[in-house]
């Protein structure tokens, strides 16, 4: 009863992955017509259900060897119909389709390559030994093996004679957000984030899911390092040494003499595969505020270890930073106080116990603090006089719409931040929105 209630919480398009409920082999019998010759578990797909969708399981020739998904009567069925033409068959052809059955709300795009590869593999076996059409006694065992291994391990290995086939359900990631000139890439390996390609976590229960923060990131015990001698493409090899958590896209493109659009494309690809994540430009004039996730730092020992190790790198001081020093700095971050003011308050002596810049990078990546950005807005008040009449200043002022932050304006106008700050300060018609 509870399982049924839990399933009704989801809906088509919710983006959640569900297990494979059944695998069946449908074929066209020369006398009986379309039918299910084998399925596991048995009787999961009823005859009535199959008859109502058989025209899509064994479709017309125009859509043979095409991955297709049918969502009907509470089930989502993924198939790859095969047509083999040969005079040894009664009608000079043989039609079959190995299908996966999932819940109607489940995302199934990750199973499509597996179904296609299985269909192509069974085609070869059928042409060589008539493995499918002869009704091999190994088929039920094969289906049961597939269902168990793909649901449990997300991969399976099929061995038939001298033929070995490896199957794996790949993770389908969301498209990465567009990369802007002012974005700063950070290697996730450097801040204790999970290694790219790690096995997916077990989905939490409904109660755990509601309590779990969306920004929660587990720290992996086994460190992941990015090696320049790995099998990277030439552009990635050129960019990786300049991805240090401080250089934005425009600076990386300038330092490496690589076209900016190519740099963006490469960084976006690294973001997609979880090698790189993006943060705002780090400046001591920025304002940051602590988020509710900061409490995780007090309870997560793995995160504490990763944080202290990361911020201690490249520090000349012999004393290792303490957790209380780190938490004290992060708790002092609030709206109205710049990072420079916080540093002046906490570090009065010449020797700094840790790298503050690394701490801010680490805290942003793990969602412990948020950077407040400045958005200039030109209010066009005729009662206020503007002392600037230079065409270049007027051109920059067109970007003061509240939609572009100062980092973006600097990149678009190709000016440095002090110059932009001076323009904003000297123009009484410009106000600043922090958000």
Short mmCIF file of C-alpha atoms in Angstrom, two decimals:
data_model
loop_
_atom_site.label_atom_id
_atom_site.label_comp_id
_atom_site.label_asym_id
_atom_site.label_seq_id
_atom_site.Cartn_x
_atom_site.Cartn_y
_atom_site.Cartn_z
CA UNK A 1 0.00 0.00 0.00
CA UNK A 2 2.78 2.43 0.99
CA UNK A 3 4.70 1.60 -2.22
CA UNK A 4 1.64 2.48 -4.30
CA UNK A 5 1.22 5.78 -2.47
CA UNK A 6 4.89 6.62 -3.03
CA UNK A 7 4.59 5.96 -6.77
CA UNK A 8 1.66 8.34 -7.08
CA UNK A 9 3.86 11.15 -5.79
CA UNK A 10 5.70 11.18 -9.11
CA UNK A 11 4.49 12.20 -12.54
CA UNK A 12 5.58 12.05 -16.15
CA UNK A 13 8.37 14.54 -16.68
CA UNK A 14 9.37 14.77 -13.01
CA UNK A 15 12.90 13.75 -13.98
CA UNK A 16 13.25 10.87 -11.54
CA UNK A 17 14.73 7.55 -12.56
CA UNK A 18 12.84 4.39 -11.75
CA UNK A 19 13.86 0.72 -11.89
CA UNK A 20 13.23 -1.65 -14.77
CA UNK A 21 10.06 -3.50 -13.81
CA UNK A 22 10.08 -6.11 -16.54
CA UNK A 23 11.96 -7.21 -19.67
CA UNK A 24 10.08 -9.05 -22.39
CA UNK A 25 10.76 -10.32 -25.89
CA UNK A 26 8.00 -9.62 -28.39
CA UNK A 27 7.98 -11.27 -31.81
CA UNK A 28 5.78 -11.72 -34.85
CA UNK A 29 4.64 -15.33 -35.13
CA UNK A 30 3.73 -16.39 -38.71
CA UNK A 31 0.40 -17.89 -37.48
CA UNK A 32 -0.42 -16.23 -34.13
CA UNK A 33 0.80 -12.76 -35.10
CA UNK A 34 2.40 -10.42 -32.53
CA UNK A 35 2.97 -12.10 -29.17
CA UNK A 36 5.23 -12.16 -26.11
CA UNK A 37 7.50 -15.17 -26.42
CA UNK A 38 9.33 -14.62 -23.11
CA UNK A 39 9.21 -12.17 -20.21
CA UNK A 40 10.60 -11.74 -16.70
CA UNK A 41 8.87 -11.54 -14.28
CA UNK A 42 6.28 -13.80 -15.82
CA UNK A 43 2.82 -12.38 -16.53
CA UNK A 44 3.91 -8.82 -15.67
CA UNK A 45 2.71 -7.58 -19.06
CA UNK A 46 -0.78 -8.96 -19.58
CA UNK A 47 -2.09 -10.16 -22.92
CA UNK A 48 -4.63 -7.34 -22.95
CA UNK A 49 -1.92 -4.73 -22.46
CA UNK A 50 0.30 -6.23 -25.13
CA UNK A 51 -2.53 -6.52 -27.65
CA UNK A 52 -3.38 -2.84 -27.18
CA UNK A 53 0.18 -1.73 -28.00
CA UNK A 54 1.39 -4.56 -30.26
CA UNK A 55 1.26 -2.30 -33.32
CA UNK A 56 4.05 -0.25 -31.71
CA UNK A 57 6.06 -3.21 -30.41
CA UNK A 58 6.10 -4.81 -33.89
CA UNK A 59 5.78 -1.68 -36.03
CA UNK A 60 5.81 -1.00 -39.75
CA UNK A 61 9.12 -1.30 -41.67
CA UNK A 62 9.62 2.47 -41.80
CA UNK A 63 10.53 2.65 -38.11
CA UNK A 64 12.50 -0.57 -37.74
CA UNK A 65 15.84 -0.21 -35.96
CA UNK A 66 14.71 2.99 -34.27
CA UNK A 67 14.65 3.47 -30.50
CA UNK A 68 11.06 4.06 -29.46
CA UNK A 69 9.27 4.74 -26.18
CA UNK A 70 5.58 4.03 -25.52
CA UNK A 71 3.81 5.50 -22.51
CA UNK A 72 0.42 3.87 -22.11
CA UNK A 73 -1.83 2.32 -19.45
CA UNK A 74 0.49 3.08 -16.53
CA UNK A 75 3.65 1.68 -18.15
CA UNK A 76 6.53 3.15 -20.13
CA UNK A 77 8.04 0.69 -22.62
CA UNK A 78 11.37 1.18 -24.39
CA UNK A 79 12.12 -0.93 -27.44
CA UNK A 80 14.27 -1.29 -30.52
CA UNK A 81 12.33 -3.26 -33.18
CA UNK A 82 14.39 -5.52 -35.43
CA UNK A 83 13.54 -6.89 -38.88
CA UNK A 84 15.69 -9.67 -40.36
CA UNK A 85 15.02 -10.63 -43.98
CA UNK A 86 16.01 -14.20 -44.87
CA UNK A 87 14.45 -16.94 -46.98
CA UNK A 88 14.81 -19.46 -44.14
CA UNK A 89 11.86 -17.87 -42.32
CA UNK A 90 8.24 -18.69 -43.23
CA UNK A 91 7.45 -15.18 -44.46
CA UNK A 92 11.02 -14.52 -45.58
CA UNK A 93 11.50 -12.27 -42.55
CA UNK A 94 11.60 -12.33 -38.79
CA UNK A 95 10.43 -9.49 -36.54
CA UNK A 96 11.25 -9.17 -32.83
CA UNK A 97 11.71 -6.51 -30.16
CA UNK A 98 13.38 -6.79 -26.75
CA UNK A 99 11.67 -4.24 -24.51
CA UNK A 100 12.20 -2.74 -21.05
CA UNK A 101 9.11 -1.87 -18.99
CA UNK A 102 9.28 0.96 -16.43
CA UNK A 103 6.82 3.05 -14.45
CA UNK A 104 4.96 5.67 -16.45
CA UNK A 105 6.59 8.52 -14.48
CA UNK A 106 10.15 7.24 -14.79
CA UNK A 107 12.86 8.89 -16.87
CA UNK A 108 14.00 6.23 -19.35
CA UNK A 109 16.39 7.98 -21.74
CA UNK A 110 19.33 6.36 -19.95
CA UNK A 111 18.08 2.90 -20.99
CA UNK A 112 17.81 3.66 -24.71
CA UNK A 113 21.48 2.90 -25.60
CA UNK A 114 21.24 -0.37 -23.64
CA UNK A 115 18.10 -1.47 -25.47
CA UNK A 116 19.66 -0.59 -28.83
CA UNK A 117 22.87 -2.46 -28.07
CA UNK A 118 20.89 -5.51 -26.94
CA UNK A 119 18.82 -5.44 -30.11
CA UNK A 120 21.92 -5.29 -32.31
CA UNK A 121 23.58 -8.07 -30.30
CA UNK A 122 20.53 -10.35 -30.53
CA UNK A 123 20.41 -9.69 -34.28
CA UNK A 124 23.93 -11.08 -34.67
CA UNK A 125 23.12 -14.09 -32.49
CA UNK A 126 19.94 -14.74 -34.46
CA UNK A 127 21.71 -14.57 -37.80
CA UNK A 128 24.41 -16.96 -36.59
CA UNK A 129 22.52 -19.52 -34.47
CA UNK A 130 18.81 -18.54 -34.59
CA UNK A 131 19.12 -17.87 -30.86
CA UNK A 132 15.92 -15.81 -30.67
CA UNK A 133 13.51 -17.43 -33.14
CA UNK A 134 14.27 -20.97 -31.95
CA UNK A 135 12.97 -20.11 -28.48
CA UNK A 136 16.23 -20.86 -26.71
CA UNK A 137 15.84 -22.16 -23.16
CA UNK A 138 18.51 -19.65 -22.12
CA UNK A 139 16.27 -16.66 -22.83
CA UNK A 140 14.41 -16.61 -19.45
CA UNK A 141 17.70 -16.81 -17.58
CA UNK A 142 19.18 -14.07 -19.75
CA UNK A 143 16.23 -11.74 -19.07
CA UNK A 144 16.33 -12.42 -15.33
CA UNK A 145 20.08 -11.79 -15.28
CA UNK A 146 19.65 -8.52 -17.18
CA UNK A 147 16.88 -7.25 -14.93
CA UNK A 148 18.77 -7.98 -11.72
CA UNK A 149 22.17 -6.63 -12.74
CA UNK A 150 20.94 -3.48 -14.50
CA UNK A 151 18.75 -2.54 -11.53
CA UNK A 152 21.35 -3.44 -8.89
CA UNK A 153 24.69 -2.52 -10.46
CA UNK A 154 23.59 -0.44 -13.49
CA UNK A 155 25.71 -2.73 -15.66
CA UNK A 156 25.61 -6.33 -16.90
CA UNK A 157 27.79 -8.80 -18.78
CA UNK A 158 26.26 -11.37 -21.15
CA UNK A 159 28.26 -14.43 -22.17
CA UNK A 160 27.00 -16.73 -24.90
CA UNK A 161 29.56 -19.15 -26.29
CA UNK A 162 32.57 -17.12 -27.38
CA UNK A 163 30.57 -13.88 -27.45
CA UNK A 164 30.84 -11.46 -24.52
CA UNK A 165 28.83 -8.24 -24.34
CA UNK A 166 29.14 -5.55 -21.68
CA UNK A 167 26.20 -3.25 -20.93
CA UNK A 168 26.17 -0.16 -18.76
CA UNK A 169 23.45 2.35 -17.87
CA UNK A 170 25.09 5.74 -18.29
CA UNK A 171 24.18 8.71 -16.17
CA UNK A 172 22.29 11.36 -18.15
CA UNK A 173 23.31 14.75 -16.83
CA UNK A 174 21.46 18.00 -17.17
CA UNK A 175 22.77 20.47 -19.71
CA UNK A 176 25.24 22.84 -18.03
CA UNK A 177 24.34 26.50 -17.69
CA UNK A 178 25.94 28.86 -20.23
CA UNK A 179 29.50 29.93 -19.41
CA UNK A 180 30.03 33.70 -19.24
CA UNK A 181 33.16 35.80 -19.62
CA UNK A 182 33.15 36.66 -15.91
CA UNK A 183 32.69 33.10 -14.58
CA UNK A 184 35.58 31.55 -12.66
CA UNK A 185 36.16 27.80 -13.19
CA UNK A 186 37.34 25.66 -10.27
CA UNK A 187 38.55 22.07 -10.45
CA UNK A 188 36.22 20.07 -8.22
CA UNK A 189 39.11 17.80 -7.24
CA UNK A 190 40.81 20.68 -5.47
CA UNK A 191 37.95 21.42 -3.06
CA UNK A 192 36.98 17.96 -1.87
CA UNK A 193 34.06 17.38 -4.19
CA UNK A 194 33.03 13.91 -5.42
CA UNK A 195 35.11 12.35 -8.16
CA UNK A 196 33.53 12.59 -11.65
CA UNK A 197 31.93 9.33 -12.72
CA UNK A 198 31.44 7.97 -9.20
CA UNK A 199 28.49 5.55 -8.80
CA UNK A 200 25.18 7.35 -8.24
CA UNK A 201 23.95 7.62 -4.70
CA UNK A 202 20.97 5.59 -3.51
CA UNK A 203 17.89 7.83 -3.73
CA UNK A 204 16.78 8.93 -0.25
CA UNK A 205 13.39 8.09 1.18
CA UNK A 206 10.61 10.69 1.18
CA UNK A 207 11.44 11.86 4.71
CA UNK A 208 15.19 11.98 4.09
CA UNK A 209 14.63 13.76 0.79
CA UNK A 210 12.69 16.59 2.41
CA UNK A 211 15.36 17.11 5.07
CA UNK A 212 18.36 16.88 2.75
CA UNK A 213 19.74 20.17 1.40
CA UNK A 214 19.86 20.52 -2.37
CA UNK A 215 23.38 21.90 -2.08
CA UNK A 216 24.66 18.92 -0.05
CA UNK A 217 27.83 17.50 -1.51
CA UNK A 218 29.45 14.44 -0.04
CA UNK A 219 33.21 14.32 0.33
CA UNK A 220 34.84 11.27 -1.18
CA UNK A 221 37.51 9.53 0.84
CA UNK A 222 39.58 8.62 -2.21
CA UNK A 223 41.05 11.84 -3.66
CA UNK A 224 40.70 12.56 -7.35
CA UNK A 225 43.55 14.32 -9.08
CA UNK A 226 43.60 15.93 -12.48
CA UNK A 227 46.74 14.95 -14.35
CA UNK A 228 47.93 16.96 -17.31
CA UNK A 229 49.36 13.84 -18.92
CA UNK A 230 45.92 12.21 -19.02
CA UNK A 231 44.03 11.68 -22.27
CA UNK A 232 42.80 15.30 -22.59
CA UNK A 233 42.30 17.13 -25.86
CA UNK A 234 44.82 19.80 -26.79
CA UNK A 235 42.67 22.75 -25.72
CA UNK A 236 41.95 21.25 -22.32
CA UNK A 237 45.65 20.56 -21.77
CA UNK A 238 46.35 24.21 -22.53
CA UNK A 239 43.63 25.54 -20.19
CA UNK A 240 44.00 23.28 -17.13
CA UNK A 241 47.14 24.97 -15.68
CA UNK A 242 45.25 28.30 -15.65
CA UNK A 243 42.14 26.98 -13.84
CA UNK A 244 43.06 27.97 -10.29
CA UNK A 245 39.80 29.25 -8.81
CA UNK A 246 40.71 32.93 -9.37
CA UNK A 247 41.07 33.43 -13.15
CA UNK A 248 37.85 34.20 -15.01
CA UNK A 249 37.13 33.08 -18.55
CA UNK A 250 38.33 36.28 -20.22
CA UNK A 251 41.66 36.19 -18.37
CA UNK A 252 42.18 32.50 -19.16
CA UNK A 253 41.52 33.19 -22.84
CA UNK A 254 43.97 36.11 -22.78
CA UNK A 255 46.71 34.24 -20.90
CA UNK A 256 46.49 31.14 -23.09
CA UNK A 257 45.95 33.01 -26.38
CA UNK A 258 42.93 30.81 -27.10
CA UNK A 259 39.76 32.16 -28.70
CA UNK A 260 37.21 32.99 -26.01
CA UNK A 261 34.38 31.03 -27.60
CA UNK A 262 36.61 27.95 -27.67
CA UNK A 263 37.52 28.45 -24.00
CA UNK A 264 33.84 28.70 -23.09
CA UNK A 265 33.01 25.56 -25.03
CA UNK A 266 35.83 23.63 -23.37
CA UNK A 267 34.91 24.81 -19.85
CA UNK A 268 31.24 24.02 -20.45
CA UNK A 269 32.24 20.51 -21.47
CA UNK A 270 34.28 20.12 -18.27
CA UNK A 271 31.32 21.40 -16.24
CA UNK A 272 29.03 18.85 -17.91
CA UNK A 273 31.29 15.97 -16.90
CA UNK A 274 31.75 17.23 -13.35
CA UNK A 275 35.43 18.10 -13.64
CA UNK A 276 34.90 21.85 -13.20
CA UNK A 277 32.36 24.04 -11.42
CA UNK A 278 31.84 27.81 -11.72
CA UNK A 279 31.92 30.56 -9.08
CA UNK A 280 31.90 34.41 -9.16
CA UNK A 281 35.12 36.40 -9.34
CA UNK A 282 36.77 36.62 -5.92
CA UNK A 283 37.52 40.17 -4.76
CA UNK A 284 38.18 41.54 -1.28
CA UNK A 285 35.69 44.32 -2.05
CA UNK A 286 32.94 41.70 -2.44
CA UNK A 287 30.29 41.07 0.17
CA UNK A 288 29.46 37.51 1.16
CA UNK A 289 26.86 36.16 3.55
CA UNK A 290 26.75 32.87 5.35
CA UNK A 291 23.98 30.42 4.42
CA UNK A 292 22.11 27.92 6.63
CA UNK A 293 24.36 25.21 5.19
CA UNK A 294 27.22 26.55 7.30
CA UNK A 295 26.03 24.31 10.15
CA UNK A 296 27.13 21.32 8.07
CA UNK A 297 30.74 22.33 8.56
CA UNK A 298 30.35 21.74 12.30
CA UNK A 299 28.88 18.26 11.88
CA UNK A 300 30.59 16.85 8.79
CA UNK A 301 34.08 15.64 9.76
CA UNK A 302 35.00 14.82 6.16
CA UNK A 303 34.18 18.37 5.10
CA UNK A 304 36.22 19.76 8.00
CA UNK A 305 39.22 17.68 6.94
CA UNK A 306 38.89 18.75 3.29
CA UNK A 307 38.47 22.41 4.23
CA UNK A 308 41.46 22.59 6.60
CA UNK A 309 43.66 20.73 4.14
CA UNK A 310 42.64 22.97 1.23
CA UNK A 311 43.08 26.34 2.97
CA UNK A 312 46.44 25.30 4.47
CA UNK A 313 48.01 24.81 1.03
CA UNK A 314 50.73 27.29 0.10
CA UNK A 315 50.63 28.93 3.55
CA UNK A 316 54.00 29.83 5.03
CA UNK A 317 52.84 29.70 8.65
CA UNK A 318 53.85 26.65 10.61
CA UNK A 319 50.69 26.61 12.70
CA UNK A 320 47.84 24.71 11.14
CA UNK A 321 44.49 26.51 10.94
CA UNK A 322 41.84 25.56 13.47
CA UNK A 323 38.16 24.95 12.81
CA UNK A 324 37.20 27.76 15.18
CA UNK A 325 39.22 30.28 13.12
CA UNK A 326 37.52 29.13 9.94
CA UNK A 327 34.00 29.26 11.39
CA UNK A 328 34.70 32.65 12.96
CA UNK A 329 35.59 34.15 9.57
CA UNK A 330 32.62 32.58 7.78
CA UNK A 331 30.14 33.67 10.46
CA UNK A 332 31.41 37.27 10.17
CA UNK A 333 30.47 37.43 6.49
CA UNK A 334 27.27 39.42 6.12
CA UNK A 335 25.62 42.01 3.94
CA UNK A 336 27.14 45.43 4.48
CA UNK A 337 30.59 44.09 5.37
CA UNK A 338 33.23 43.50 2.73
CA UNK A 339 35.64 40.60 2.79
CA UNK A 340 38.49 43.07 3.36
CA UNK A 341 36.81 44.39 6.51
CA UNK A 342 36.33 40.87 7.84
CA UNK A 343 40.01 40.06 7.23
CA UNK A 344 41.13 43.29 8.96
CA UNK A 345 39.03 42.35 11.97
CA UNK A 346 40.23 38.76 12.31
CA UNK A 347 43.85 38.99 11.21
CA UNK A 348 45.47 41.79 13.17
CA UNK A 349 48.90 40.15 13.37
CA UNK A 350 51.19 39.99 10.30
CA UNK A 351 51.08 36.19 10.01
CA UNK A 352 47.82 34.84 8.49
CA UNK A 353 47.06 31.29 9.71
CA UNK A 354 45.47 30.20 6.43
CA UNK A 355 44.67 31.28 2.89
CA UNK A 356 41.48 33.35 3.10
CA UNK A 357 40.95 33.28 -0.65
CA UNK A 358 40.97 29.48 -0.66
CA UNK A 359 38.49 29.49 2.23
CA UNK A 360 36.04 31.66 0.26
CA UNK A 361 36.40 29.43 -2.80
CA UNK A 362 35.80 26.31 -0.71
CA UNK A 363 32.82 27.86 1.07
CA UNK A 364 31.16 28.98 -2.18
CA UNK A 365 31.56 25.60 -3.86
CA UNK A 366 29.98 23.79 -0.89
CA UNK A 367 27.20 26.35 -0.50
CA UNK A 368 28.40 27.61 2.89
CA UNK A 369 28.45 31.26 1.77
CA UNK A 370 26.90 33.20 -1.07
CA UNK A 371 28.45 36.07 -2.98
CA UNK A 372 26.30 39.21 -3.11
CA UNK A 373 26.67 40.84 -6.51
CA UNK A 374 26.33 44.51 -7.41
CA UNK A 375 23.92 45.51 -10.16
CA UNK A 376 24.16 49.19 -11.25
CA UNK A 377 20.90 50.85 -12.30
CA UNK A 378 20.66 54.16 -14.14
CA UNK A 379 17.51 55.85 -12.80
CA UNK A 380 17.42 58.70 -15.37
CA UNK A 381 16.42 61.40 -12.89
CA UNK A 382 16.35 64.78 -14.73
CA UNK A 383 16.74 66.70 -11.45
CA UNK A 384 20.21 65.21 -10.95
CA UNK A 385 23.02 66.57 -13.03
CA UNK A 386 25.52 64.20 -14.58
CA UNK A 387 29.02 65.58 -14.94
CA UNK A 388 29.99 63.00 -17.57
CA UNK A 389 29.48 63.75 -21.22
CA UNK A 390 32.03 61.36 -22.72
CA UNK A 391 30.65 58.99 -25.37
CA UNK A 392 32.43 55.97 -23.90
CA UNK A 393 30.88 56.64 -20.49
CA UNK A 394 27.42 56.95 -22.07
CA UNK A 395 27.99 53.61 -23.81
CA UNK A 396 28.88 51.90 -20.53
CA UNK A 397 25.89 53.51 -18.84
CA UNK A 398 23.60 51.64 -21.24
CA UNK A 399 24.58 48.46 -19.36
CA UNK A 400 23.28 49.92 -16.07
CA UNK A 401 19.89 48.21 -16.34
CA UNK A 402 19.95 46.06 -13.20
CA UNK A 403 20.45 42.94 -15.29
CA UNK A 404 24.26 43.05 -15.48
CA UNK A 405 26.50 42.82 -12.44
CA UNK A 406 29.75 44.76 -12.22
CA UNK A 407 31.88 41.74 -13.16
CA UNK A 408 29.88 41.25 -16.35
CA UNK A 409 30.04 44.96 -17.20
CA UNK A 410 33.82 44.97 -16.76
CA UNK A 411 34.15 42.08 -19.20
CA UNK A 412 31.71 43.52 -21.73
CA UNK A 413 33.16 47.06 -21.62
CA UNK A 414 36.77 45.80 -21.24
CA UNK A 415 37.57 48.06 -18.30
CA UNK A 416 38.93 47.26 -14.87
CA UNK A 417 36.86 47.35 -11.68
CA UNK A 418 38.40 50.54 -10.16
CA UNK A 419 37.51 52.47 -13.33
CA UNK A 420 33.94 51.19 -13.26
CA UNK A 421 33.64 51.98 -9.54
CA UNK A 422 34.79 55.53 -10.23
CA UNK A 423 32.20 55.94 -13.01
CA UNK A 424 29.44 54.70 -10.71
CA UNK A 425 30.55 56.86 -7.78
CA UNK A 426 30.78 60.06 -9.84
CA UNK A 427 27.36 59.63 -11.46
CA UNK A 428 24.50 60.60 -9.08
CA UNK A 429 21.97 58.99 -11.42
CA UNK A 430 23.33 55.49 -10.77
CA UNK A 431 22.22 53.40 -7.80
CA UNK A 432 23.42 49.95 -6.75
CA UNK A 433 21.26 46.89 -6.10
CA UNK A 434 22.84 44.08 -4.08
CA UNK A 435 21.50 40.61 -4.60
#
